[in-house]
mmCIF file of C-alpha atoms in Angstrom:
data_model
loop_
_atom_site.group_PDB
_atom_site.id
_atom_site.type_symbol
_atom_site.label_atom_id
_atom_site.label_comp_id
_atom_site.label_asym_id
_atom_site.label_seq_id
_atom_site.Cartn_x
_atom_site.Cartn_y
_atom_site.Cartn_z
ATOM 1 C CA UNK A 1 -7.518 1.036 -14.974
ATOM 2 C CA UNK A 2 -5.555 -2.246 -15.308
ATOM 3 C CA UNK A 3 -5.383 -5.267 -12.535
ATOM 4 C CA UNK A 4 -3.061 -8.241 -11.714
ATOM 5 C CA UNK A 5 -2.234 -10.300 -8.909
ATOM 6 C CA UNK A 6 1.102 -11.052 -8.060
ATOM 7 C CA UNK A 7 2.712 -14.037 -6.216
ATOM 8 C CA UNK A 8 6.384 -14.978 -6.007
ATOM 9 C CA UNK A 9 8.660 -16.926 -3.317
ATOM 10 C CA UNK A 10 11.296 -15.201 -1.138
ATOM 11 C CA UNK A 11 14.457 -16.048 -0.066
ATOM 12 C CA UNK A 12 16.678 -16.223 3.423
ATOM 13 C CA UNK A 13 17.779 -13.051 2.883
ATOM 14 C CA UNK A 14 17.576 -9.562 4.822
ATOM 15 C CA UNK A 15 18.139 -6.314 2.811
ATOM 16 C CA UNK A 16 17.344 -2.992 2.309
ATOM 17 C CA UNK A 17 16.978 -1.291 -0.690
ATOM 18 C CA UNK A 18 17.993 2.413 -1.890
ATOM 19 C CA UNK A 19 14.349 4.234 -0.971
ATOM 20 C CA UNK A 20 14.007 2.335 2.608
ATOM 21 C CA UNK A 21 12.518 -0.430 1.546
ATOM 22 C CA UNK A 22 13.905 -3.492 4.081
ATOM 23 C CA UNK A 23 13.155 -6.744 2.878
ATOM 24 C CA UNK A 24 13.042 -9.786 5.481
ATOM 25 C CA UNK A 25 13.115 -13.351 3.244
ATOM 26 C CA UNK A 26 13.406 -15.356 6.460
ATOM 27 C CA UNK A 27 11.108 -18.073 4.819
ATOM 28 C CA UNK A 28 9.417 -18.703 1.889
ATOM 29 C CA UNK A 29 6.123 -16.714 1.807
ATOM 30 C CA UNK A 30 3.314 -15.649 -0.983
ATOM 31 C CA UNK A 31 1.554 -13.037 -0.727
ATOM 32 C CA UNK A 32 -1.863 -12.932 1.170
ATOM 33 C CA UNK A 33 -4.420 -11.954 -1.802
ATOM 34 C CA UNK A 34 -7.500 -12.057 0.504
ATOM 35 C CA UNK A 35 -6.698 -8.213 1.024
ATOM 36 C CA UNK A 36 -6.050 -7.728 -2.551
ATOM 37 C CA UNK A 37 -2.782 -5.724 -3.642
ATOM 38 C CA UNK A 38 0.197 -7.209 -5.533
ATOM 39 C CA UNK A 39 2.940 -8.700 -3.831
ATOM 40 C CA UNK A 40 4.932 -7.062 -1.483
ATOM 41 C CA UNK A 41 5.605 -9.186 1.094
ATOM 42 C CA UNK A 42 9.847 -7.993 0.837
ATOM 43 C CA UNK A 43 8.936 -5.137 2.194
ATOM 44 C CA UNK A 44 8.747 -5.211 5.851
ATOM 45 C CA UNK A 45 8.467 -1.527 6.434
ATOM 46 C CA UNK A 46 4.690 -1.762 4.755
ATOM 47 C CA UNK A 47 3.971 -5.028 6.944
ATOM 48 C CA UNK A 48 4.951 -3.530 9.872
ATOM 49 C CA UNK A 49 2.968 -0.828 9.359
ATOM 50 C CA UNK A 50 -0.083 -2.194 8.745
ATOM 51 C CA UNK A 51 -0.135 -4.607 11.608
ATOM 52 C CA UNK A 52 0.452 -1.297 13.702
ATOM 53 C CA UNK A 53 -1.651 0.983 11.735
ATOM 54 C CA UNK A 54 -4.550 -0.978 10.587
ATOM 55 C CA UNK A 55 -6.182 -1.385 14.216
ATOM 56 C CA UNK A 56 -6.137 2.571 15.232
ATOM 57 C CA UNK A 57 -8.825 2.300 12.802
ATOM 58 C CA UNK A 58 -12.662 2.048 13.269
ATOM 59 C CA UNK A 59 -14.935 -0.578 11.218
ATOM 60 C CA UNK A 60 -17.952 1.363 10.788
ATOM 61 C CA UNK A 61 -21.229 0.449 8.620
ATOM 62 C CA UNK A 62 -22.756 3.768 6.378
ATOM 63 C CA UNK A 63 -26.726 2.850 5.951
ATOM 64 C CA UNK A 64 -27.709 4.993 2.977
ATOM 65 C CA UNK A 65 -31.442 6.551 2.839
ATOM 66 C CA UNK A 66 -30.908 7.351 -1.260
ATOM 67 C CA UNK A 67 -30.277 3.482 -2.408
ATOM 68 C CA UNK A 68 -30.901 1.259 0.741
ATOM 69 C CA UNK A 69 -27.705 -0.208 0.837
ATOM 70 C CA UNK A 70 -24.828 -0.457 3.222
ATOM 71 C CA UNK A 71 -21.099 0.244 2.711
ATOM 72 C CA UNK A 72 -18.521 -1.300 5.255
ATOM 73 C CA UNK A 73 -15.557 1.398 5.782
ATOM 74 C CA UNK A 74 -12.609 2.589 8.334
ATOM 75 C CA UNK A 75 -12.661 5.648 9.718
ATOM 76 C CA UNK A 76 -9.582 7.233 11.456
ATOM 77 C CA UNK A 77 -10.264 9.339 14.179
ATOM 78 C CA UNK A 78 -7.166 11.937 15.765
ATOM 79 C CA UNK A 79 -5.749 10.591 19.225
ATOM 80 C CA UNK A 80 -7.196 13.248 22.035
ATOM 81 C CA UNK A 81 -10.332 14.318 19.679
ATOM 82 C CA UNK A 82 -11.241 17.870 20.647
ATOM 83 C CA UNK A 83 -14.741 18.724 19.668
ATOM 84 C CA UNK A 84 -13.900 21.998 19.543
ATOM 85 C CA UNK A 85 -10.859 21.794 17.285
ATOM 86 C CA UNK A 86 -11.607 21.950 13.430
ATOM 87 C CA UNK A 87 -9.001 18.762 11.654
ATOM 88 C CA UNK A 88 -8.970 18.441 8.191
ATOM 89 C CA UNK A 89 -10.118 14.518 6.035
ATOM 90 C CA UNK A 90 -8.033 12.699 3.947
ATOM 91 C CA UNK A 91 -10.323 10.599 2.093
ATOM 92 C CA UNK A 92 -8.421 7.240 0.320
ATOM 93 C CA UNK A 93 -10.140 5.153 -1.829
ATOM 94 C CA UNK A 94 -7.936 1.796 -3.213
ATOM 95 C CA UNK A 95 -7.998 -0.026 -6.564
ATOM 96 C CA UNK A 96 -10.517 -2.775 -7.983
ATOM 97 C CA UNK A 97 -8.111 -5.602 -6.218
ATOM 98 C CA UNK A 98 -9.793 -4.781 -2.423
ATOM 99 C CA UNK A 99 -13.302 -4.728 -4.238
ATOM 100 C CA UNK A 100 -15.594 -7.837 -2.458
ATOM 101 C CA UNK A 101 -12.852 -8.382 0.113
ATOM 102 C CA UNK A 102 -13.884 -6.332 2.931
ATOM 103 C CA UNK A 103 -13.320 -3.237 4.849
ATOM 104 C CA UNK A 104 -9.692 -4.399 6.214
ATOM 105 C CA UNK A 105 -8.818 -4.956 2.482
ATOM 106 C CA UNK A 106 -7.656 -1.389 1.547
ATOM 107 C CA UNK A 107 -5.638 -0.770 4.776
ATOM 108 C CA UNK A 108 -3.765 -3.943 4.879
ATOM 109 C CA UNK A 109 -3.269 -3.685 0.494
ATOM 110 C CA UNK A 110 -0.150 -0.980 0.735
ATOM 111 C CA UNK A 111 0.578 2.573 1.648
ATOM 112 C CA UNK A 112 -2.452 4.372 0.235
ATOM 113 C CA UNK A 113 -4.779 4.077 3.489
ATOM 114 C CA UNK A 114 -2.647 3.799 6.349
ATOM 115 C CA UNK A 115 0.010 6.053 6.053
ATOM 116 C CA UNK A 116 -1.639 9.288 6.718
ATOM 117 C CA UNK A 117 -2.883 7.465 10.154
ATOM 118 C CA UNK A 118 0.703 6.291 11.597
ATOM 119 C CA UNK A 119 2.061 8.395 14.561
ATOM 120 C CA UNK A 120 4.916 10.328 12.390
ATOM 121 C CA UNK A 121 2.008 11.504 10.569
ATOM 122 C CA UNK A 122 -0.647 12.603 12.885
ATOM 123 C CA UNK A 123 2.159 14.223 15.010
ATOM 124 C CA UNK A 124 2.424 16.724 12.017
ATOM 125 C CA UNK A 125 -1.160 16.828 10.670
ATOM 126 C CA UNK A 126 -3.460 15.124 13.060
ATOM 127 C CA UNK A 127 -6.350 14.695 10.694
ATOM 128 C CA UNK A 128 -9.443 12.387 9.539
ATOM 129 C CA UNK A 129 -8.802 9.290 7.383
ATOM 130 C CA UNK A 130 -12.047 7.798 5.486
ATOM 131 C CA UNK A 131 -11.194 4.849 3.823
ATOM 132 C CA UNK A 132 -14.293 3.030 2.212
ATOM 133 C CA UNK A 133 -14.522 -0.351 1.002
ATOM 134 C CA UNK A 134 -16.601 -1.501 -2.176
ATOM 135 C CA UNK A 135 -18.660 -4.772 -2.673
ATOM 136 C CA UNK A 136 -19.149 -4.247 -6.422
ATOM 137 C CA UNK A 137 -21.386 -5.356 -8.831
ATOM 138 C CA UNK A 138 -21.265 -8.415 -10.751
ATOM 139 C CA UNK A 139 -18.094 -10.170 -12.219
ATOM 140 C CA UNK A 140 -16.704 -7.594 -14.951
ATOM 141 C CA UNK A 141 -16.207 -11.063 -17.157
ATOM 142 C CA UNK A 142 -12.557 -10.931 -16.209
ATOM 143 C CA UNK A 143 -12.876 -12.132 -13.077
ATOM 144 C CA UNK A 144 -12.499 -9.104 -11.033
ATOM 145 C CA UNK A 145 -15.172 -5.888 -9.638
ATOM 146 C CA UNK A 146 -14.761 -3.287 -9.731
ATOM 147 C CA UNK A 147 -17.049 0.416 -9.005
ATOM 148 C CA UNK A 148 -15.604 2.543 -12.437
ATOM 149 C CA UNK A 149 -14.928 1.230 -15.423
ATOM 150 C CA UNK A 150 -12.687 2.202 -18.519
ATOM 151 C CA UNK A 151 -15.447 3.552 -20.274
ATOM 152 C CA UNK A 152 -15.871 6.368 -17.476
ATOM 153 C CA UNK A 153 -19.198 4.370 -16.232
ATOM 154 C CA UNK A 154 -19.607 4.411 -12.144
ATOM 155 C CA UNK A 155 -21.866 2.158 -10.289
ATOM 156 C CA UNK A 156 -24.098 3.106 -7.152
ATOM 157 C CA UNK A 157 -21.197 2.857 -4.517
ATOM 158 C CA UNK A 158 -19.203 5.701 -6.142
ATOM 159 C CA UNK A 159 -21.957 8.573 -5.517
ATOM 160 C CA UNK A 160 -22.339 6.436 -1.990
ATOM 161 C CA UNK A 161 -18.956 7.432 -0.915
ATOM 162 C CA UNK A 162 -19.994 11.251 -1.358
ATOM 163 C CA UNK A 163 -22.872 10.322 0.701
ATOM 164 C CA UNK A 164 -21.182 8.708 3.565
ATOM 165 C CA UNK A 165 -18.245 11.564 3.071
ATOM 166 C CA UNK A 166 -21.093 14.062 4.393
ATOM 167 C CA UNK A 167 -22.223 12.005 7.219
ATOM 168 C CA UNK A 168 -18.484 12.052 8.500
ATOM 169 C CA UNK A 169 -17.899 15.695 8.102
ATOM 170 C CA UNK A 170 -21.536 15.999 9.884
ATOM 171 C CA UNK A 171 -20.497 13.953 12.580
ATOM 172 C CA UNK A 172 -17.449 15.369 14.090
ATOM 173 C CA UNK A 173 -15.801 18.970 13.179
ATOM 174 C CA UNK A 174 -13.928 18.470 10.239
ATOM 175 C CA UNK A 175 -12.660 21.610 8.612
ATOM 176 C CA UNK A 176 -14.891 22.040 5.036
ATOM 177 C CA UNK A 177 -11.882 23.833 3.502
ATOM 178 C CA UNK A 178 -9.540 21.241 4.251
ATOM 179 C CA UNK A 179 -11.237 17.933 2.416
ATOM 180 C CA UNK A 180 -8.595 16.307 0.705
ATOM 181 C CA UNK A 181 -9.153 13.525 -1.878
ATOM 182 C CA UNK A 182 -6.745 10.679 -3.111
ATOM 183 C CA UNK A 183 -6.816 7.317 -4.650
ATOM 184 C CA UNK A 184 -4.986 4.536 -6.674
ATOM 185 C CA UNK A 185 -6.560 3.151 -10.371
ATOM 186 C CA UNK A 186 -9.726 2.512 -9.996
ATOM 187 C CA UNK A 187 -9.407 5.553 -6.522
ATOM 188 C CA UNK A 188 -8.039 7.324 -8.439
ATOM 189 C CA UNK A 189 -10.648 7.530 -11.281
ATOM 190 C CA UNK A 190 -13.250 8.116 -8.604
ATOM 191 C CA UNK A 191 -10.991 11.370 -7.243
ATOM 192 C CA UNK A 192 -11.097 12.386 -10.809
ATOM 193 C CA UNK A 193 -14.738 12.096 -11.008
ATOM 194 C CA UNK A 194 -15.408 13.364 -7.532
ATOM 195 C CA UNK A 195 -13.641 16.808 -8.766
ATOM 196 C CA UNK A 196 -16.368 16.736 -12.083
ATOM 197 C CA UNK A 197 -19.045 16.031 -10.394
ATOM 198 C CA UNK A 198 -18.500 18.646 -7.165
ATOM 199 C CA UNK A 199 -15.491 20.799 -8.052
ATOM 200 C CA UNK A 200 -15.386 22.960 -5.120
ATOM 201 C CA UNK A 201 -15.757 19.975 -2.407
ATOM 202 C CA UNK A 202 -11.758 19.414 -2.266
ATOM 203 C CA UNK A 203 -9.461 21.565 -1.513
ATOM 204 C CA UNK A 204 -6.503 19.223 -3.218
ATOM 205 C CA UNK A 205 -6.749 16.142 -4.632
ATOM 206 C CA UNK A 206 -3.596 13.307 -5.084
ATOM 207 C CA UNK A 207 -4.383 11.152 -8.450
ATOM 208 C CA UNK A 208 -1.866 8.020 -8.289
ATOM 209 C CA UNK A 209 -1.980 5.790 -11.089
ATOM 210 C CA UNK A 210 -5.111 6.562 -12.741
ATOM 211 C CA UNK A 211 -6.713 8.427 -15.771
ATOM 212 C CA UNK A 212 -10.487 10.032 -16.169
ATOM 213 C CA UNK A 213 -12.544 11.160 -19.535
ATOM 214 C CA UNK A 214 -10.545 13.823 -20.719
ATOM 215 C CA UNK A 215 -13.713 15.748 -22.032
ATOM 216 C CA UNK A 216 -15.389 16.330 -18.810
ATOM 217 C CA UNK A 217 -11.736 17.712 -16.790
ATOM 218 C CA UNK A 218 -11.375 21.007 -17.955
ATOM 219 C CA UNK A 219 -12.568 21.924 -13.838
ATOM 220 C CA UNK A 220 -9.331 20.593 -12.784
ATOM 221 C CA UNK A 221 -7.598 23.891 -14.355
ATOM 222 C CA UNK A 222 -8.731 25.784 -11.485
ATOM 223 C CA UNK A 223 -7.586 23.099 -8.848
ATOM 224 C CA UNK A 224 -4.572 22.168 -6.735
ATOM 225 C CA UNK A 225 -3.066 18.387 -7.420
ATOM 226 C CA UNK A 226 -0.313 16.166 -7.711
ATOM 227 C CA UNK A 227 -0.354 13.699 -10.674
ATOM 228 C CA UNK A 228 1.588 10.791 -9.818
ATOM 229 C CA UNK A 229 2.119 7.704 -12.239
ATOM 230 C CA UNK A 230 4.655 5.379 -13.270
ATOM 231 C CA UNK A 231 6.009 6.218 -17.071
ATOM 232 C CA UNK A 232 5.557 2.127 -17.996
ATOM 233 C CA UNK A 233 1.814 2.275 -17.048
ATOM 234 C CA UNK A 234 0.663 3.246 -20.126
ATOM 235 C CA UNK A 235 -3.067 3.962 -19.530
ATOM 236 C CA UNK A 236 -1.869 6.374 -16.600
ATOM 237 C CA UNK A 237 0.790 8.318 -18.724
ATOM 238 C CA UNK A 238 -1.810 9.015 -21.352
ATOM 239 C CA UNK A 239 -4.047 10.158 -19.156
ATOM 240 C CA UNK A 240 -1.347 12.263 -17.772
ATOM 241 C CA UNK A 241 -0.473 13.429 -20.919
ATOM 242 C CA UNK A 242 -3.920 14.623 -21.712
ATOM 243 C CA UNK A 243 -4.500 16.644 -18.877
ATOM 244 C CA UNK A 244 -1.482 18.423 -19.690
ATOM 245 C CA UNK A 245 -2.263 19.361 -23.280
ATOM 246 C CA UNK A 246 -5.644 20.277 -22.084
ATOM 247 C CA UNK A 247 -3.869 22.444 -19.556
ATOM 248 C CA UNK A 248 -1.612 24.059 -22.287
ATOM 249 C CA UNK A 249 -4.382 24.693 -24.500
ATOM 250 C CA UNK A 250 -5.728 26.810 -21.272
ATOM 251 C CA UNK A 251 -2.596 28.368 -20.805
ATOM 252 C CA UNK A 252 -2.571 26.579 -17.023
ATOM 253 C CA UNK A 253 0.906 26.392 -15.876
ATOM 254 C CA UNK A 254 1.652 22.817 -14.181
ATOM 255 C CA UNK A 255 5.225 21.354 -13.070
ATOM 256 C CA UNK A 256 7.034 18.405 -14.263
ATOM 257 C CA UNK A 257 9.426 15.512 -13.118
ATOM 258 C CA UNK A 258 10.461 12.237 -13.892
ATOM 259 C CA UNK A 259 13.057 10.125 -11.541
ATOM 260 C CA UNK A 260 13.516 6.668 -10.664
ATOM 261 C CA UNK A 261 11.524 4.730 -7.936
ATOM 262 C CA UNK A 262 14.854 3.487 -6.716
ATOM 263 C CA UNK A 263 16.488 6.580 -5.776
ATOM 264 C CA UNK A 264 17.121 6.732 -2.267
ATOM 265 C CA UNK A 265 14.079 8.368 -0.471
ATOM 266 C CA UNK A 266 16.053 11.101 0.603
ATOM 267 C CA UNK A 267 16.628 11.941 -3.255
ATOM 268 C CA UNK A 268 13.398 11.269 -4.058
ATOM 269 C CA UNK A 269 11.895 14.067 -1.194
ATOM 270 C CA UNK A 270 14.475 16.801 -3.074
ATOM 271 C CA UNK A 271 12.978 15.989 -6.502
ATOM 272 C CA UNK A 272 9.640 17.094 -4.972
ATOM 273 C CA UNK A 273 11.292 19.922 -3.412
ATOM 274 C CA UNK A 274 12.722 21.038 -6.587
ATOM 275 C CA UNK A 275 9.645 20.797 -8.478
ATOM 276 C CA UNK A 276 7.523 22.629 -5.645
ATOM 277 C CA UNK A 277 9.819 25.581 -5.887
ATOM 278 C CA UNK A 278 8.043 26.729 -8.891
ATOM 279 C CA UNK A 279 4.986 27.482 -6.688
ATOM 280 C CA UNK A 280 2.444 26.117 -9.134
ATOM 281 C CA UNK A 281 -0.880 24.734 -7.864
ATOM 282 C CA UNK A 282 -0.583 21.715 -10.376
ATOM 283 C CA UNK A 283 2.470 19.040 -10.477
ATOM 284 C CA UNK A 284 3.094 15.917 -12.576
ATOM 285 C CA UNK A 285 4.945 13.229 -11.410
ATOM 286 C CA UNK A 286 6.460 10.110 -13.353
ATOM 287 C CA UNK A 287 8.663 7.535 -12.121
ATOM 288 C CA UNK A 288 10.711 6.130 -14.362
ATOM 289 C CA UNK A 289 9.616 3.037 -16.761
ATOM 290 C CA UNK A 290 10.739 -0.041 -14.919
ATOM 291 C CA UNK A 291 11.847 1.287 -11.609
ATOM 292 C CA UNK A 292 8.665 0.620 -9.426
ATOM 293 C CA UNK A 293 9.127 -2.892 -9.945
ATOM 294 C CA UNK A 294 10.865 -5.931 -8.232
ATOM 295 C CA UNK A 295 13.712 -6.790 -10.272
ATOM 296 C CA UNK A 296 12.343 -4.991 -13.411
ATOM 297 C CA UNK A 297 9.471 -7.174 -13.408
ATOM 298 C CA UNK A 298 6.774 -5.510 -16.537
ATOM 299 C CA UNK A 299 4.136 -7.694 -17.314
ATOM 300 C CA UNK A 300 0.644 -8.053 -16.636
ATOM 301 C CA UNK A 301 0.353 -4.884 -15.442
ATOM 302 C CA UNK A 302 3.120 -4.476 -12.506
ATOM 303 C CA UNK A 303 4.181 -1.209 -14.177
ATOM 304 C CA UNK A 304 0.540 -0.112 -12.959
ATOM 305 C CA UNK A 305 0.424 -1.714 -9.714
ATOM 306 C CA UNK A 306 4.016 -1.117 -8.028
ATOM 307 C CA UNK A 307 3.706 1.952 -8.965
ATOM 308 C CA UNK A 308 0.951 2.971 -5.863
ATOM 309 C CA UNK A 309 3.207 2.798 -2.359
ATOM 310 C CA UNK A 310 5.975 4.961 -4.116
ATOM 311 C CA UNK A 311 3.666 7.780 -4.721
ATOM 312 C CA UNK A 312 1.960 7.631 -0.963
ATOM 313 C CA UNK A 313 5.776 7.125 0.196
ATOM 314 C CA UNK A 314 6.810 10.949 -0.658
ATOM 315 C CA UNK A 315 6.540 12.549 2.645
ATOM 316 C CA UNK A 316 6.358 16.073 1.378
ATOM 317 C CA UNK A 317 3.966 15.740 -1.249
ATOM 318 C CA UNK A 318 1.389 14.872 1.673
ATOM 319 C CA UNK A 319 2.772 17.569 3.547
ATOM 320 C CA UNK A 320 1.781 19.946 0.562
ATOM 321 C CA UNK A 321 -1.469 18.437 0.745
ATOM 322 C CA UNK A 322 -2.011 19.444 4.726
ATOM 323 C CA UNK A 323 -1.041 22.982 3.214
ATOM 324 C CA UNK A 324 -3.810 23.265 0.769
ATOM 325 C CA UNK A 325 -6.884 25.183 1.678
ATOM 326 C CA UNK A 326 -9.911 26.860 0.000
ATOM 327 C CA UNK A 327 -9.712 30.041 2.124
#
């Protein structure tokens, strides 16, 4: 899992880039770090979103009997709830730059939360969306919290989320056989985990810019996923690349592809299409080294970071997710 913070100046200038992205410089502007995230404040589609997105959501408090604590989250509940209609849960959890900042922090940080929850979206899969926030434990030394470390260690919070996961599904009737399971670095890690730890809880899970103990994922052989990294984040692509040796080694099938991030989006949906003709129940994706970032931008970890919205930006590969069931 690697961090940075990101915060640059923009310029008078309105444009719109190859994948969608439409960038509105109007004024000069940095980047509002209280909700974590790198900098994206060129792209206007996200901010627009969130403003819109980010209120549909609940604030809700989980008080949990095993430690004691509390755990500040969002919950996402369908327009027109029927009780008597089973909807399936997306569950998002965000990297170590929302940790300590509070339960708006991983809805207003980028794609990963919101995206599932906007109209477009809900008019094709109306659905759950459980999006918890993390306090953390103490300063990792560096600065920063965070709930999983490199070392594959997990703090209270992480088996929380499992916790407060069951209290949701208990709550309202969400479809067991459609619990889906995503995340960016540090998220991401916990989705690995979460699919160790319970591997028949998820029907599919969506592993964006992350990497878990290779020793313990042999369960993820029997399981349906996308893979999705940038090829400059190095601690990503070599967990990437482990997962598919172990796979090989198991004779597990699993699709590839590598594009750019800047490919129009259009493009960028047929790549997917391409690669999900194969009909395998396992698919890689890397986007090219130095394509996720603004202008080619690769320290400090911006491979890693920019790498998060382009992955939650590929319409179909969350409509393959909707598709995924355990019966």
């Amino acid at each position: 899992m690697t961090l940075f913070l990101l915060s640059c100046k923009s310029s008078n200038k309105t444009s719109e880039n190859n994948n969608g992205i439409t960038s509105s410089n109007t004024k000069s502007t940095t980047w509002n770090q209280s909700y974590g995230g790198t900098d994206k404040s060129y792209d206007t589609q996200l901010l627009k979103m969130r403003e819109k997105v980010a209120s549909t959501f609940q604030s809700l408090e989980f008080k949990d009997k095993t430690t004691g604590k509390t755990m500040a989250y969002s919950l996402f509940v369908p327009k027109n709830y029927d009780k008597n209609k089973k909807y399936p849960l997306v569950l998002f959890m965000a990297d170590a730059s929302t940790v300590g900042k509070g339960a708006i922090a991983p809805l207003m940080q980028g794609y990963g939360g919101i995206i599932w929850a906007t109209d477009e979206s809900q008019a094709k899969h109306p659905s759950f969306v459980l999006v918890p926030s993390y306090k953390g434990p103490e300063s990792t030394g560096k600065g920063m919290k965070t709930v999983v470390n490199d070392n594959w260690e997990t703090t209270e919070e992480v088996d929380m989320t499992l916790r407060l996961l069951d209290l949701v599904v208990a709550e309202y009737n969400i479809d067991k056989n459609r619990l889906y399971t995503t995340g960016q670095s540090m998220g991401g890690m916990m989705s690995f985990y979460f699919n160790v730890k319970n591997p028949d809880l998820f029907a599919a899970s969506l592993f964006v810019g992350s990497q878990w103990d290779i020793t313990v994922l042999e369960p993820l052989a029997k399981k349906n996923f996308f893979y999705i990294v940038s090829a400059g984040d190095e601690k990503a692509s070599k967990g990437m690349t482990e997962v598919g040796e172990m796979l090989t080694k198991k004779g597990v099938k699993f699709g590839e592809k590598e594009f750019s991030a800047k490919l129009p989006q259009a493009e960028q949906e047929q790549q997917i299409a391409d690669l999900l003709s194969k009909n395998l129940s396992i698919n890689f994706v890397k986007f090219t080294a130095k394509t996720v970032t603004p202008n080619e931008e690769t320290k400090g970890g911006a491979e890693h970071m920019y790498s998060f919205d382009y992955a939650y930006k590929l319409e179909i590969v969350r409509d393959w997710l909707f598709k995924q069931s355990k019966k």
